[in-house]
Structures are given as C-alpha cells and as structure tokens.
CSV table of C-alpha atoms in Angstrom, one decimal:
chain,number,residue,atom,x,y,z
A,1,MET,CA,0.0,0.0,0.0
A,2,ASP,CA,3.0,2.3,0.3
A,3,GLU,CA,3.9,2.2,-3.4
A,4,PRO,CA,3.5,5.8,-4.9
A,5,ILE,CA,1.0,6.1,-7.6
A,6,THR,CA,2.4,6.9,-11.0
A,7,SER,CA,3.1,10.6,-11.5
A,8,ARG,CA,1.5,10.5,-15.0
A,9,TRP,CA,-1.9,9.6,-13.5
A,10,VAL,CA,-1.5,12.3,-10.9
A,11,GLY,CA,-0.8,14.9,-13.6
A,12,PHE,CA,-3.9,13.7,-15.5
A,13,ALA,CA,-6.0,13.8,-12.3
A,14,TRP,CA,-5.0,17.4,-11.7
A,15,GLY,CA,-6.1,18.2,-15.2
A,16,ILE,CA,-9.5,16.6,-14.4
A,17,ILE,CA,-9.7,18.8,-11.3
A,18,ALA,CA,-8.9,21.9,-13.3
A,19,LEU,CA,-11.4,21.0,-16.1
A,20,SER,CA,-14.2,20.3,-13.6
A,21,PHE,CA,-13.5,23.6,-11.9
A,22,ALA,CA,-13.9,25.3,-15.3
A,23,MET,CA,-17.2,23.4,-15.7
A,24,PHE,CA,-18.4,24.8,-12.4
A,25,LEU,CA,-17.6,28.4,-13.6
A,26,THR,CA,-19.1,28.1,-17.0
A,27,GLY,CA,-22.1,26.2,-15.8
A,28,GLY,CA,-22.7,28.9,-13.2
A,29,ALA,CA,-22.4,31.6,-15.8
A,30,LEU,CA,-24.9,29.9,-18.1
A,31,SER,CA,-27.3,29.4,-15.2
A,32,SER,CA,-27.4,33.2,-14.8
A,33,ILE,CA,-29.3,33.6,-18.1
A,34,TYR,CA,-31.2,30.3,-18.0
A,35,ARG,CA,-34.7,29.7,-16.7
A,36,PRO,CA,-36.3,26.2,-16.9
A,37,GLN,CA,-39.3,27.2,-19.0
A,38,ARG,CA,-39.7,26.7,-22.7
A,39,ALA,CA,-40.7,30.3,-23.4
A,40,ALA,CA,-37.7,31.7,-21.5
A,41,VAL,CA,-35.3,29.3,-23.2
A,42,ASP,CA,-36.7,30.1,-26.6
A,43,GLU,CA,-36.8,33.9,-26.1
A,44,ILE,CA,-33.7,34.5,-24.0
A,45,PHE,CA,-31.3,31.6,-23.5
A,46,ARG,CA,-31.1,30.2,-27.0
A,47,PRO,CA,-30.6,33.6,-28.8
A,48,ALA,CA,-27.9,34.5,-26.3
A,49,ILE,CA,-25.8,31.4,-26.9
A,50,GLU,CA,-25.9,31.7,-30.7
A,51,SER,CA,-23.2,34.4,-30.9
A,52,GLY,CA,-20.5,36.3,-29.0
A,53,PHE,CA,-19.3,35.5,-25.5
A,54,TRP,CA,-22.1,33.3,-24.5
A,55,HIS,CA,-21.7,31.2,-27.7
A,56,TRP,CA,-18.1,30.4,-26.7
A,57,ILE,CA,-19.1,29.7,-23.1
A,58,ALA,CA,-21.8,27.3,-24.2
A,59,GLY,CA,-19.5,25.6,-26.6
A,60,PHE,CA,-16.8,25.1,-24.1
A,61,HIS,CA,-19.2,23.9,-21.5
A,62,TYR,CA,-20.7,21.4,-23.9
A,63,TRP,CA,-17.4,19.9,-25.0
A,64,GLY,CA,-15.9,20.2,-21.6
A,65,SER,CA,-18.6,18.2,-19.9
A,66,ALA,CA,-18.5,15.5,-22.6
A,67,PHE,CA,-14.7,15.3,-22.3
A,68,LEU,CA,-14.8,15.3,-18.5
A,69,LEU,CA,-16.9,12.1,-18.7
A,70,VAL,CA,-14.5,10.5,-21.1
A,71,ALA,CA,-11.5,11.6,-19.0
A,72,SER,CA,-13.0,10.4,-15.8
A,73,ALA,CA,-13.8,7.0,-17.3
A,74,PHE,CA,-10.2,6.8,-18.7
A,75,SER,CA,-8.9,7.7,-15.2
A,76,ILE,CA,-10.8,4.7,-13.7
A,77,VAL,CA,-9.3,2.3,-16.2
A,78,TRP,CA,-5.8,3.8,-15.5
A,79,LEU,CA,-6.3,3.3,-11.8
A,80,PHE,CA,-7.4,-0.3,-12.3
A,81,LEU,CA,-4.3,-1.1,-14.4
A,82,ALA,CA,-2.1,0.5,-11.7
A,83,GLY,CA,-3.4,-2.1,-9.2
A,84,PHE,CA,-4.6,-1.9,-5.7
A,85,ARG,CA,-1.4,-2.5,-3.8
A,86,SER,CA,-0.3,1.1,-4.5
A,87,ARG,CA,-1.8,4.4,-3.4
A,88,ALA,CA,-4.1,4.1,-6.3
A,89,ARG,CA,-6.5,2.3,-4.0
A,90,LYS,CA,-7.2,5.5,-2.1
A,91,PHE,CA,-8.3,7.3,-5.2
A,92,TRP,CA,-10.6,4.5,-6.5
A,93,PHE,CA,-13.9,5.4,-4.7
A,94,PRO,CA,-13.8,9.2,-5.3
A,95,SER,CA,-12.7,8.7,-8.9
A,96,LEU,CA,-15.5,6.1,-9.6
A,97,LEU,CA,-18.1,8.3,-7.9
A,98,PHE,CA,-16.9,11.3,-9.9
A,99,ALA,CA,-17.3,9.4,-13.1
A,100,LEU,CA,-20.9,8.3,-12.2
A,101,ILE,CA,-21.8,11.9,-11.4
A,102,CYS,CA,-20.4,13.0,-14.7
A,103,PHE,CA,-22.6,10.5,-16.5
A,104,SER,CA,-25.7,11.5,-14.5
A,105,LEU,CA,-25.0,15.2,-15.3
A,106,GLN,CA,-24.9,14.3,-19.0
A,107,VAL,CA,-28.3,12.7,-18.7
A,108,THR,CA,-30.0,15.5,-16.8
A,109,GLY,CA,-28.2,18.4,-18.4
A,110,ASN,CA,-28.5,17.3,-22.0
A,111,ALA,CA,-32.2,18.1,-22.2
A,112,LEU,CA,-32.0,21.6,-20.7
A,113,PRO,CA,-31.4,23.5,-24.0
A,114,LEU,CA,-34.8,22.0,-25.1
A,115,ASP,CA,-33.7,21.0,-28.6
A,116,GLN,CA,-36.0,18.6,-30.4
A,117,HIS,CA,-33.5,15.7,-30.2
A,118,ASP,CA,-32.6,16.5,-26.6
A,119,VAL,CA,-36.2,16.3,-25.4
A,120,ARG,CA,-36.8,13.1,-27.4
A,121,SER,CA,-33.6,11.7,-25.8
A,122,ALA,CA,-34.9,12.6,-22.4
A,123,ASN,CA,-38.1,10.6,-23.2
A,124,VAL,CA,-35.9,7.6,-24.3
A,125,GLU,CA,-33.9,7.8,-21.1
A,126,ILE,CA,-37.2,7.9,-19.1
A,127,SER,CA,-38.4,4.9,-21.0
A,128,ILE,CA,-35.1,3.1,-20.1
A,129,ALA,CA,-35.7,3.9,-16.4
A,130,ALA,CA,-39.2,2.6,-16.7
A,131,GLN,CA,-37.9,-0.9,-17.5
A,132,ALA,CA,-37.0,-1.4,-13.8
A,133,PRO,CA,-39.3,-3.9,-12.1
A,134,VAL,CA,-41.6,-2.7,-9.3
A,135,VAL,CA,-40.3,0.9,-9.2
A,136,GLY,CA,-39.9,1.5,-12.9
A,137,GLN,CA,-43.3,3.1,-13.6
A,138,LYS,CA,-43.2,5.3,-10.5
A,139,MET,CA,-39.7,6.4,-11.5
A,140,ALA,CA,-40.8,7.3,-15.0
A,141,GLU,CA,-43.8,9.2,-13.7
A,142,PHE,CA,-41.5,11.1,-11.4
A,143,LEU,CA,-38.9,11.9,-14.0
A,144,ARG,CA,-41.5,13.0,-16.6
A,145,GLN,CA,-43.7,15.0,-14.1
A,146,GLY,CA,-46.8,14.5,-16.3
A,147,ALA,CA,-48.1,12.6,-19.3
A,148,THR,CA,-45.5,14.2,-21.6
A,149,TYR,CA,-42.4,16.3,-21.4
A,150,SER,CA,-43.2,19.8,-20.2
A,151,ASP,CA,-41.9,22.8,-18.2
A,152,SER,CA,-42.4,20.7,-15.1
A,153,THR,CA,-40.0,18.1,-16.5
A,154,THR,CA,-37.4,20.8,-17.3
A,155,ARG,CA,-37.7,22.2,-13.8
A,156,LEU,CA,-37.1,18.8,-12.2
A,157,TRP,CA,-34.1,17.9,-14.4
A,158,TYR,CA,-32.7,21.4,-13.8
A,159,GLY,CA,-33.0,20.9,-10.1
A,160,LEU,CA,-31.5,17.4,-10.3
A,161,SER,CA,-28.5,18.9,-12.2
A,162,ILE,CA,-28.0,21.5,-9.5
A,163,GLY,CA,-28.1,18.8,-6.9
A,164,LEU,CA,-25.6,16.7,-8.8
A,165,VAL,CA,-23.3,19.6,-9.1
A,166,VAL,CA,-23.3,20.1,-5.3
A,167,VAL,CA,-22.4,16.4,-4.8
A,168,MET,CA,-19.8,16.7,-7.5
A,169,ALA,CA,-18.3,19.7,-5.6
A,170,LEU,CA,-17.9,17.6,-2.5
A,171,VAL,CA,-16.3,14.7,-4.4
A,172,TRP,CA,-14.1,17.2,-6.1
A,173,LEU,CA,-12.9,18.5,-2.7
A,174,TRP,CA,-12.3,14.9,-1.6
A,175,GLN,CA,-10.1,14.3,-4.6
A,176,PHE,CA,-8.4,17.6,-4.3
A,177,VAL,CA,-7.3,16.8,-0.7
A,178,LEU,CA,-6.1,13.4,-1.6
A,179,LEU,CA,-4.0,14.7,-4.5
A,180,ARG,CA,-2.5,17.4,-2.3
A,181,SER,CA,-1.4,15.0,0.5
A,182,LYS,CA,-1.3,11.3,-0.5
A,183,THR,CA,0.1,10.7,-3.9
A,184,GLY,CA,3.8,10.2,-3.1
A,185,ALA,CA,4.6,11.3,-6.7
A,186,LYS,CA,6.7,14.2,-7.9
A,187,LEU,CA,5.4,15.8,-11.1
A,188,ASP,CA,7.8,16.5,-14.0
A,189,ILE,CA,7.2,18.6,-17.0
A,190,PHE,CA,5.4,15.8,-19.0
A,191,ASP,CA,3.0,15.2,-16.1
A,192,ARG,CA,2.1,18.9,-16.1
A,193,VAL,CA,1.7,19.0,-19.8
A,194,LEU,CA,-0.6,16.0,-19.6
A,195,GLY,CA,-2.8,17.7,-17.1
A,196,ALA,CA,-2.9,20.9,-19.2
A,197,MET,CA,-4.0,18.8,-22.2
A,198,VAL,CA,-7.1,17.7,-20.3
A,199,VAL,CA,-8.2,21.4,-20.3
A,200,ALA,CA,-6.8,22.2,-23.7
A,201,VAL,CA,-8.7,19.5,-25.6
A,202,PRO,CA,-12.2,20.8,-25.0
A,203,ILE,CA,-11.0,24.4,-25.6
A,204,CYS,CA,-9.8,23.2,-29.1
A,205,LEU,CA,-13.0,21.3,-29.7
A,206,ALA,CA,-15.1,24.3,-28.8
A,207,ALA,CA,-13.0,26.4,-31.2
A,208,MET,CA,-13.2,23.9,-34.1
A,209,LEU,CA,-16.5,22.2,-33.9
A,210,PRO,CA,-20.1,23.4,-33.1
A,211,ARG,CA,-21.9,21.9,-30.2
A,212,ALA,CA,-24.9,19.7,-30.9
A,213,THR,CA,-28.0,21.7,-31.5
A,214,GLY,CA,-31.4,21.8,-33.2
A,215,GLU,CA,-34.8,23.5,-33.3
A,216,ILE,CA,-36.6,24.0,-30.0
A,217,TYR,CA,-39.0,21.2,-29.1
A,218,ASN,CA,-42.7,21.2,-30.0
A,219,GLN,CA,-45.7,19.2,-28.9
A,220,VAL,CA,-44.9,16.2,-31.1
A,221,ASP,CA,-41.4,16.0,-29.6
A,222,ALA,CA,-42.8,16.2,-26.1
A,223,SER,CA,-44.3,12.7,-26.4
A,224,SER,CA,-41.9,11.2,-29.0
A,225,LEU,CA,-39.2,8.6,-28.5
A,226,ALA,CA,-38.1,8.7,-32.1
A,227,ALA,CA,-34.5,9.8,-31.6
A,228,ASN,CA,-31.1,8.1,-32.1
A,229,PRO,CA,-29.5,7.7,-28.7
A,230,SER,CA,-26.8,10.2,-27.6
A,231,TRP,CA,-23.3,8.8,-27.3
A,232,TYR,CA,-23.2,8.6,-23.6
A,233,ILE,CA,-26.4,6.5,-23.3
A,234,LEU,CA,-25.7,4.3,-26.3
A,235,PRO,CA,-24.4,1.2,-24.3
A,236,LEU,CA,-27.6,1.2,-22.1
A,237,HIS,CA,-29.7,1.6,-25.2
A,238,CYS,CA,-28.0,-1.4,-26.8
A,239,LEU,CA,-28.4,-3.6,-23.7
A,240,LEU,CA,-32.0,-2.7,-23.5
A,241,GLY,CA,-32.6,-3.6,-27.1
A,242,LEU,CA,-30.6,-6.9,-26.8
A,243,PHE,CA,-32.6,-8.2,-23.8
A,244,ALA,CA,-35.9,-6.9,-25.1
A,245,SER,CA,-35.3,-8.8,-28.3
A,246,ILE,CA,-35.2,-12.0,-26.2
A,247,SER,CA,-38.4,-11.2,-24.4
A,248,PRO,CA,-40.2,-7.8,-24.0
A,249,ASN,CA,-40.2,-8.5,-20.2
A,250,LEU,CA,-36.4,-8.7,-20.1
A,251,GLY,CA,-35.7,-5.2,-21.1
A,252,TRP,CA,-35.1,-4.1,-17.5
A,253,VAL,CA,-32.2,-6.7,-17.2
A,254,GLY,CA,-30.2,-4.8,-19.8
A,255,ALA,CA,-31.3,-1.3,-18.9
A,256,MET,CA,-31.1,-1.6,-15.1
A,257,LEU,CA,-29.9,-4.9,-13.7
A,258,ILE,CA,-26.6,-5.3,-15.6
A,259,PRO,CA,-25.5,-1.7,-15.2
A,260,GLY,CA,-26.3,-1.9,-11.5
A,261,VAL,CA,-24.4,-5.2,-11.1
A,262,LEU,CA,-21.4,-3.8,-13.0
A,263,THR,CA,-21.4,-0.7,-10.8
A,264,LEU,CA,-21.3,-2.9,-7.7
A,265,ILE,CA,-18.5,-5.0,-9.1
A,266,ALA,CA,-16.6,-1.8,-9.8
A,267,LEU,CA,-17.1,-0.6,-6.3
A,268,THR,CA,-15.7,-3.8,-4.9
A,269,ALA,CA,-12.7,-3.9,-7.2
A,270,PRO,CA,-10.2,-3.1,-4.5
A,271,ARG,CA,-11.1,-6.4,-2.9
A,272,TRP,CA,-11.5,-8.9,-5.8
A,273,ALA,CA,-8.7,-7.4,-8.0
A,274,LEU,CA,-6.2,-7.0,-5.2
A,275,ALA,CA,-4.1,-10.0,-6.1
A,276,PHE,CA,-4.5,-9.6,-9.9
A,277,SER,CA,-1.3,-9.5,-11.9
A,278,PRO,CA,-0.8,-6.6,-14.4
A,279,ARG,CA,-1.4,-9.0,-17.3
A,280,LYS,CA,-4.7,-10.2,-15.7
A,281,ARG,CA,-5.9,-6.6,-15.1
A,282,LEU,CA,-5.0,-5.8,-18.7
A,283,GLY,CA,-7.0,-8.8,-19.9
A,284,VAL,CA,-10.1,-7.6,-17.9
A,285,VAL,CA,-9.9,-4.2,-19.5
A,286,LEU,CA,-9.4,-5.6,-23.0
A,287,GLY,CA,-12.2,-8.1,-22.6
A,288,CYS,CA,-14.7,-5.5,-21.3
A,289,SER,CA,-13.7,-3.2,-24.2
A,290,ALA,CA,-14.2,-5.9,-26.8
A,291,VAL,CA,-17.7,-6.8,-25.4
A,292,LEU,CA,-18.7,-3.1,-25.5
A,293,VAL,CA,-17.5,-2.7,-29.1
A,294,LEU,CA,-19.3,-5.9,-30.2
A,295,LEU,CA,-22.5,-4.9,-28.4
A,296,ILE,CA,-22.6,-1.5,-30.2
A,297,ALA,CA,-21.4,-2.9,-33.5
A,298,PHE,CA,-24.1,-5.6,-33.7
A,299,SER,CA,-26.9,-3.7,-32.1
A,300,GLY,CA,-27.9,-2.0,-35.3
A,301,VAL,CA,-28.3,1.3,-33.4
A,302,ASN,CA,-26.8,4.5,-34.8
A,303,PRO,CA,-25.9,7.2,-32.3
A,304,ALA,CA,-26.9,10.8,-32.8
A,305,PRO,CA,-24.2,13.1,-34.1
A,306,ILE,CA,-22.2,14.6,-31.3
A,307,SER,CA,-21.6,17.9,-33.2
A,308,GLY,CA,-23.8,20.1,-35.4
A,309,VAL,CA,-27.5,19.8,-36.0
A,310,GLN,CA,-29.0,16.7,-34.6
A,311,PRO,CA,-31.8,15.6,-36.9
A,312,VAL,CA,-35.1,14.2,-35.7
A,313,GLU,CA,-37.4,11.9,-37.7
A,314,ILE,CA,-40.5,13.7,-38.9
A,315,GLU,CA,-43.2,11.1,-39.3
A,316,SER,CA,-45.6,11.6,-42.1
A,317,VAL,CA,-49.2,12.1,-40.9
A,318,GLY,CA,-51.8,10.2,-42.8
A,319,LYS,CA,-54.7,12.3,-43.9
A,320,SER,CA,-57.0,9.4,-43.4
A,321,GLY,CA,-57.0,5.6,-43.2
A,322,PRO,CA,-59.4,2.9,-44.2
A,323,PRO,CA,-62.4,2.3,-42.0
A,324,ILE,CA,-61.7,0.6,-38.7
A,325,ASP,CA,-62.8,-3.0,-38.5
A,326,ASN,CA,-64.5,-3.7,-35.2
A,327,ASP,CA,-63.8,-7.4,-35.4
A,328,LEU,CA,-60.1,-6.6,-35.8
A,329,VAL,CA,-60.3,-4.2,-32.9
A,330,LEU,CA,-61.6,-7.0,-30.7
A,331,ILE,CA,-58.7,-9.2,-31.8
A,332,GLY,CA,-56.2,-6.3,-31.3
A,333,SER,CA,-57.6,-5.7,-27.8
A,334,LYS,CA,-56.9,-9.2,-26.7
A,335,MET,CA,-53.4,-9.1,-28.2
A,336,PHE,CA,-52.7,-5.7,-26.6
A,337,LYS,CA,-53.7,-7.0,-23.1
A,338,LYS,CA,-51.5,-10.0,-23.6
A,339,ASN,CA,-48.3,-8.2,-24.8
A,340,CYS,CA,-48.4,-4.5,-24.3
A,341,THR,CA,-50.1,-3.3,-21.1
A,342,GLY,CA,-46.9,-3.5,-19.1
A,343,CYS,CA,-45.5,-0.5,-20.9
A,344,HIS,CA,-48.5,1.2,-22.5
A,345,GLY,CA,-51.2,0.7,-19.8
A,346,ILE,CA,-54.5,-1.1,-20.1
A,347,GLU,CA,-56.0,1.7,-22.3
A,348,GLY,CA,-52.9,2.7,-24.2
A,349,HIS,CA,-52.0,5.7,-22.0
A,350,GLY,CA,-51.0,6.6,-18.4
A,351,ALA,CA,-48.0,4.2,-18.3
A,352,THR,CA,-44.4,4.5,-19.1
A,353,ALA,CA,-44.6,4.3,-22.9
A,354,PRO,CA,-45.9,7.0,-25.3
A,355,ASP,CA,-49.6,7.9,-25.1
A,356,LEU,CA,-51.2,5.9,-28.0
A,357,ARG,CA,-54.0,8.5,-28.2
A,358,ILE,CA,-51.5,11.1,-29.3
A,359,ILE,CA,-49.9,8.8,-31.8
A,360,SER,CA,-53.2,7.7,-33.3
A,361,LYS,CA,-54.1,11.4,-33.9
A,362,ARG,CA,-51.1,11.8,-36.1
A,363,ILE,CA,-51.0,8.4,-37.9
A,364,GLN,CA,-54.0,6.5,-39.2
A,365,ASP,CA,-52.2,4.2,-41.7
A,366,PRO,CA,-52.6,0.6,-40.5
A,367,ASN,CA,-49.6,-0.5,-42.6
A,368,TRP,CA,-47.4,1.9,-40.7
A,369,TYR,CA,-48.5,0.3,-37.4
A,370,MET,CA,-48.0,-3.2,-38.7
A,371,ASP,CA,-44.5,-2.4,-39.9
A,372,PHE,CA,-43.7,-0.7,-36.6
A,373,ILE,CA,-45.0,-3.6,-34.5
A,374,ARG,CA,-42.9,-6.1,-36.5
A,375,ASP,CA,-39.7,-3.9,-36.4
A,376,PRO,CA,-40.0,-0.7,-34.4
A,377,ARG,CA,-36.6,0.6,-35.7
A,378,SER,CA,-37.8,0.4,-39.3
A,379,LYS,CA,-40.0,3.4,-38.5
A,380,ARG,CA,-38.2,5.0,-35.5
A,381,SER,CA,-34.5,4.3,-35.5
A,382,GLY,CA,-34.1,5.2,-31.8
A,383,SER,CA,-37.1,3.1,-30.6
A,384,THR,CA,-36.6,1.1,-27.4
A,385,MET,CA,-39.8,-1.0,-28.0
A,386,PRO,CA,-39.1,-4.7,-28.7
A,387,GLY,CA,-40.3,-6.0,-32.1
A,388,PHE,CA,-42.8,-8.8,-32.7
A,389,PRO,CA,-41.7,-10.1,-36.1
A,390,ASN,CA,-43.6,-13.5,-35.8
A,391,LEU,CA,-47.1,-12.2,-35.0
A,392,PRO,CA,-49.7,-13.6,-37.5
A,393,ILE,CA,-51.0,-11.1,-40.0
A,394,GLU,CA,-54.5,-11.1,-38.5
A,395,GLU,CA,-53.1,-10.2,-35.1
A,396,LEU,CA,-51.0,-7.4,-36.6
A,397,LYS,CA,-54.0,-6.0,-38.3
A,398,GLY,CA,-56.0,-6.2,-35.1
A,399,LEU,CA,-53.3,-4.4,-33.1
A,400,ALA,CA,-53.1,-1.7,-35.9
A,401,ASP,CA,-56.9,-1.1,-35.8
A,402,TRP,CA,-57.0,-1.2,-32.0
A,403,VAL,CA,-54.3,1.6,-31.8
A,404,ARG,CA,-56.1,3.6,-34.6
A,405,SER,CA,-59.3,3.3,-32.5
A,406,ARG,CA,-57.6,5.2,-29.7
A,407,ASN,CA,-58.0,8.4,-31.6
A,408,PRO,CA,-60.7,10.3,-29.7
C-alpha cells in the first residue's frame, strides 16, 4: 500500500480537477441567463448562446462536460491497471463516484437547451428507467412529471442537475485533498503538460466544432421517442434492445440490472482485484472493451451526431385511413392486453410508454403500425420498443386497428 501512484496519473488527475472547476464556472455563468421554462429558453437563452461571449461559453461547457466524462472513465481504467497495492487504491472510490456523477449530469443536463432531439432523448432515457421492475413506472412518472415532457420536466431535471453539481463539488474537494497529500509522486514537465492537455482538448474542440444543437422542441417532440440515442447513453440503449429482443419482459435486465451489477462490481474492485497480476488486469480491460465494441457494432443502433444539427425523424401524418374494422379491434384488444399493457397501460395511456391516443391522432395508416410492431426501428431508429416479427398477419391487423381506434 506504500507504493507511490504513477506521476503520470497524478498529472492527468490534476487536469480533471482543473477542467471540472472550469465546468463549475461556465455552468454557473450559463445558469445566470437560464430559466427552466420553454418560453424563456426560446426567447432569452437560445438567442444569447448563438453568438459572442455566451456562444463560446456554451460551446466550451458542452465539449468540456463531454470530455470530462470521457477523461474520468479513462482515469478509472488507468487506476485499475495500476493495481490496488499502490496508493491508487485511495483514489478508486472518489474517482469512480466522480465518473458516475459526470454520467448523471450528461443525462440530466442534455435536455436543458430543449432542442428537439434532446427532449426526445430525455423521453428515451425515461423509458429506459421505466424498465425497472416494481419501481420503474413510478420512477418514470416522477422523471416526466406528467403525461408528456413539459416545463415541469425541465424544472425537475434542472433541479437534479444542480443537486448533482453540489455532490460533485464535495467529491471534487475529496479528490483535491487526496491529490494534495497522499500521492507520493513528484510531477515532472510531462506530467504537467498531460494535465494541461485535459483542459486544452475541450478548448480546441469548442473552437473547431459546433456543439450539438437543433430546433426547440414542440408538442410532437414532447411525447416522441423517435431519436437516435446520444453517445453517452448508447451502451444502455443497446443492452435494453438486446434483452428486449429475447423477451419484452427482459428489457429491464439490460437497462437496469446489468449496469447496476457492473457498478457494484466496480465498487468492490479493491477487494477482488487486489491480487490480480498486471497481465490479468489488462485482460479484464481488453475483454470489457471488446464486449462493449461488439455490443454496439451488432446492435444496429446508430448514435446521434455529437456535433452540429441533430436531426429528428418527422413522421408523415396520414390524412385518413381505411375504415376501422370492429372485429379486428376485438382481436387487437386481446393481443394488446397480452403483450403491451406492461408498458402502454391497459387503455394505451397513463403508463411509461408514449400515449397511443396522441400517436393515433397523427397516424392512421394501418400498414405503418403493422411495420412498426414487426420492427419498431424500421420506423423509428431510436425506438426502445421490442419487435414482434412473428405475429400472424390477423393479429398485426388487429393491433393496428386497435391503436387507430384510440383516436378520440
């Protein structure tokens, strides 16, 4: 336990400390012109960050928060490779907690500019939370604060972001004290340059690349899940889709159980990895990386662009559809109760999935619903709904007409 931690990691960690402090400053500055209401964001905040000083602050904060998550995750991997017989062990818990907070801030803070894609992404993230057994529906209702995304949702997520920043400040102070007193490492010029690069990278990104943006959300976006997942949520999205493809009732395993178990395993790493050799630790890192790459590569999910305008899918609205067949509606009602009520509710609304009354107002084409039920991603590339490719045609028609009949 007395082995000094590598000075390279210490230099890198000081860079994370400096970048996170810069995020506190720029986030506080942006909060001075931000109000968590759609009208205020549209009339004041968004015009302000389109040019001049606020434009650069918003760009640096966007890229800085993204890079802070990447750097904190890399820091965790670095500590794991260093082993737990060195002073790296003392930094494990604050560093891991810091990375988890960075991820949570990405989730809550991403929706605050109220871009179309950001609001739809928030709906996707709420739908992922809804997959948890027992508490999932209550959690989704709390996070949404209503039937669809609204100012109440924005106020809640803004409040959660502020709360997370307070917790991050405490962890930041913990890490700062440890770095000041317990590293046993002397920094050379390369260590200092490495730390400076952690701050320099987001500055360069802000200067060269526009942050992700888009039009402000509208009523359709408020209830839509049609959005490619953002980069930080992509692994959870892929896990959800993988297990939901096995069974619609298993989505929560990928969305909640596996991430939770992996977090617990990471928290206990100083115990189970204490005697691991450097080669074994490297094997764990490479194995986990390979699984993550394969999961994303074979999921068929495309992430949203991290820079520039993030497009959203505009579904065509059918002017009219063929008459609804009451016999098919009866068949569809039985199939819906058998397969769909867990997410959509008994009447197609009031649960964790989108309100089918709203969707049926916009779309009355039965063929669209049949294609969507077979393969949701054929119509909505970011959909978290499992597909039902093997349903008989009569049951597909029944489900389509039952959903169409929800139009009041």
